[in-house]
Amino acid sequence: MFAAAFGFGCTSTPTEARLIEENLNVAVAQIGSLNRSSLETGTPRIPSTYADGEIKYVPTDDWVSGFFAGTLWHMYRLTGDEQWAESARRHTDILDSVQYLTWHHDVGFMINCSYGNALRFAPTAADTAVMVTAARSLATRYSPETGTILSWNVDRGWQAERGWRFPVIIDNMMNLELLFKAAEFSGDSSLYDIAVSHADRTLAEHFREDGSCYHVVDYDPETGAVRRRCTAQGYADESSWARGQAWAIYGYTLCYRYTGDERYMRHAEKVCRFVMEHPNMPEDMVPYWDFDAPNIPDACRDASSAAVIASALYELYTYDNDPQMKERADRIVASLSTPAYRAAVGENGGFLLMHSVGSIPHGSSIDVPLNYADYYLLEALLRKQNIEKGEPVLQ
Ligand code: GLY
């Protein structure tokens, strides 16, 4: 069951091919086991992490709900084995109602990682409609005053206690992919315009001179003015939360993909320089959870940030042709493939990567596997494989 199968063209070196093959063999065993666990009750469940000896499952409206379906789609693309596609489809279809979700911005992550990958690898006619409906749901959160999409509602949960009025988080850049794709499918240019507006205002307001970004920018919903720049998941308002930097690199790279606007590519490069040249970036290029964490070098690493950055840099490399981009991505992938980060087969609840951080300020998911770390590692491997074969990176 779930055999690994792939071949390389003449551009790939045996070492690179072996690294991918070896990762894939581990992934077949680990994700295969996670997949079996998720189906144990007969209805697909969504594994998010592993803690206290148990796989933790999340409901469909959780922001991470699309990553496991996406992981299964990546496994299908990497192996060509139809059994992965079958399970990916089952885990995708349970997210059908998410297309109508309007109470947070993460509908982009949730639908694009599941249905978006279904559309790439084994599309059905219904997938396009789901993407467009989801994009329209996301667009309901757009404000012409701020020029951005509202990330979090401020009338519920811990967000209600922060005094924010219109918080936008850097993570929101990742949701723009759904808007760009839906604009193409539907011909509705307003979805494209919203994505561009959000990217432009975020570029203007979220970043410091050195290329690093704030996590949260709170706007005045009436005037559109910035009220405050701060953090929710980072160490401090003026610190650089690692995953935020990763979302920024990935987000502006994808904006370049859809718009061809060089400013976005240059901006992704600038954030990349900040991260890669930071004195607190470890030798193995797996960042601490925050570049300014107080207890470096004893602070937790965040494998999920590393995986997101690697995946983004493979794509960026194909646009700017800077060999450093690929070298850095390769270095991250090589580090994540060592026993320091990648679990041994049979361990880690079936997740591939250990040592990610959800949110230290919230005391949640600290130094654990996270389904999005695995998702972006597999995406990075797929992109690397495409590059090594001389094929389009996003194929
Ligand atoms: N989007 C939430 C996170 O990166 O933790």
Coordinates of N, CA, C and O in Angstrom, one line a residue, residues 16 19 276 281-286 306 310 313-314 324-338 341 384:
E16 N 20.7 14.8 -4.6 CA 19.4 15.5 -4.5 C 18.3 14.5 -4.6 O 17.3 14.5 -3.9
L19 N 17.9 12.4 -1.5 CA 17.3 13.2 -0.4 C 15.8 13.2 -0.5 O 15.1 13.0 0.4
M276 N 17.8 35.5 6.5 CA 18.9 34.7 6.3 C 20.2 35.3 6.9 O 21.1 34.6 7.2
M281 N 20.0 33.8 13.2 CA 19.6 32.6 12.4 C 20.6 31.5 12.6 O 21.8 31.7 12.4
P282 N 20.2 30.4 13.1 CA 21.1 29.3 13.4 C 21.8 28.8 12.1 O 21.3 29.0 11.0
E283 N 22.9 28.1 12.3 CA 23.7 27.6 11.2 C 22.8 26.6 10.3 O 23.0 26.6 9.1
D284 N 21.9 25.9 10.9 CA 21.1 24.9 10.1 C 19.9 25.5 9.5 O 19.1 24.9 8.8
M285 N 19.7 26.8 9.7 CA 18.7 27.6 9.0 C 17.3 27.2 9.4 O 16.3 27.4 8.7
V286 N 17.1 26.6 10.6 CA 15.8 26.4 11.2 C 15.6 27.4 12.3 O 16.3 27.3 13.3
A306 N 10.6 27.2 9.0 CA 11.7 26.7 8.1 C 11.1 26.1 6.8 O 11.5 26.4 5.7
A310 N 11.4 27.5 3.0 CA 12.1 26.6 2.0 C 11.2 26.6 0.7 O 11.6 26.7 -0.4
L313 N 11.2 29.8 -1.1 CA 12.5 30.2 -1.8 C 12.6 29.3 -3.1 O 13.2 29.8 -4.0
Y314 N 12.1 28.1 -3.1 CA 12.2 27.4 -4.4 C 11.4 28.1 -5.5 O 11.9 28.2 -6.6
Q324 N 21.4 31.5 -4.9 CA 21.4 31.5 -3.4 C 20.0 31.1 -2.8 O 20.0 30.5 -1.8
M325 N 19.0 31.5 -3.6 CA 17.7 31.1 -3.1 C 17.5 29.6 -3.0 O 17.0 29.1 -2.0
K326 N 17.9 29.0 -4.1 CA 17.8 27.5 -4.1 C 18.8 26.9 -3.1 O 18.4 25.9 -2.4
E327 N 20.0 27.4 -3.0 CA 20.9 26.9 -2.0 C 20.4 26.9 -0.6 O 20.5 26.0 0.2
R328 N 19.7 28.1 -0.3 CA 19.2 28.2 1.1 C 18.0 27.3 1.3 O 17.9 26.7 2.4
A329 N 17.2 27.1 0.3 CA 16.0 26.2 0.4 C 16.6 24.8 0.6 O 16.1 24.0 1.4
D330 N 17.6 24.5 -0.2 CA 18.2 23.1 -0.1 C 18.8 22.9 1.3 O 18.6 21.8 1.8
R331 N 19.4 23.9 1.8 CA 20.0 23.8 3.1 C 18.9 23.5 4.2 O 19.1 22.7 5.1
I332 N 17.8 24.3 4.1 CA 16.7 24.1 5.1 C 16.2 22.6 4.9 O 16.0 21.9 5.9
V333 N 15.9 22.2 3.7 CA 15.3 20.9 3.5 C 16.3 19.8 4.0 O 15.9 18.9 4.7
A334 N 17.6 20.0 3.8 CA 18.6 19.0 4.3 C 18.5 19.0 5.8 O 18.6 17.9 6.4
S335 N 18.4 20.2 6.5 CA 18.4 20.2 7.9 C 17.1 19.5 8.4 O 17.1 18.7 9.4
L336 N 16.0 19.8 7.8 CA 14.7 19.2 8.2 C 14.7 17.7 8.0 O 13.9 17.0 8.6
S337 N 15.6 17.2 7.2 CA 15.6 15.8 6.9 C 16.5 15.0 7.8 O 16.7 13.8 7.7
T338 N 17.1 15.7 8.8 CA 18.0 15.0 9.7 C 17.1 14.6 11.0 O 16.0 15.1 11.2
Y341 N 15.2 17.0 13.4 CA 13.8 17.5 13.1 C 12.8 16.5 12.6 O 11.6 16.6 12.9
K384 N 11.1 21.2 -5.1 CA 12.5 20.8 -5.4 C 12.6 19.8 -6.5 O 13.4 19.8 -7.4

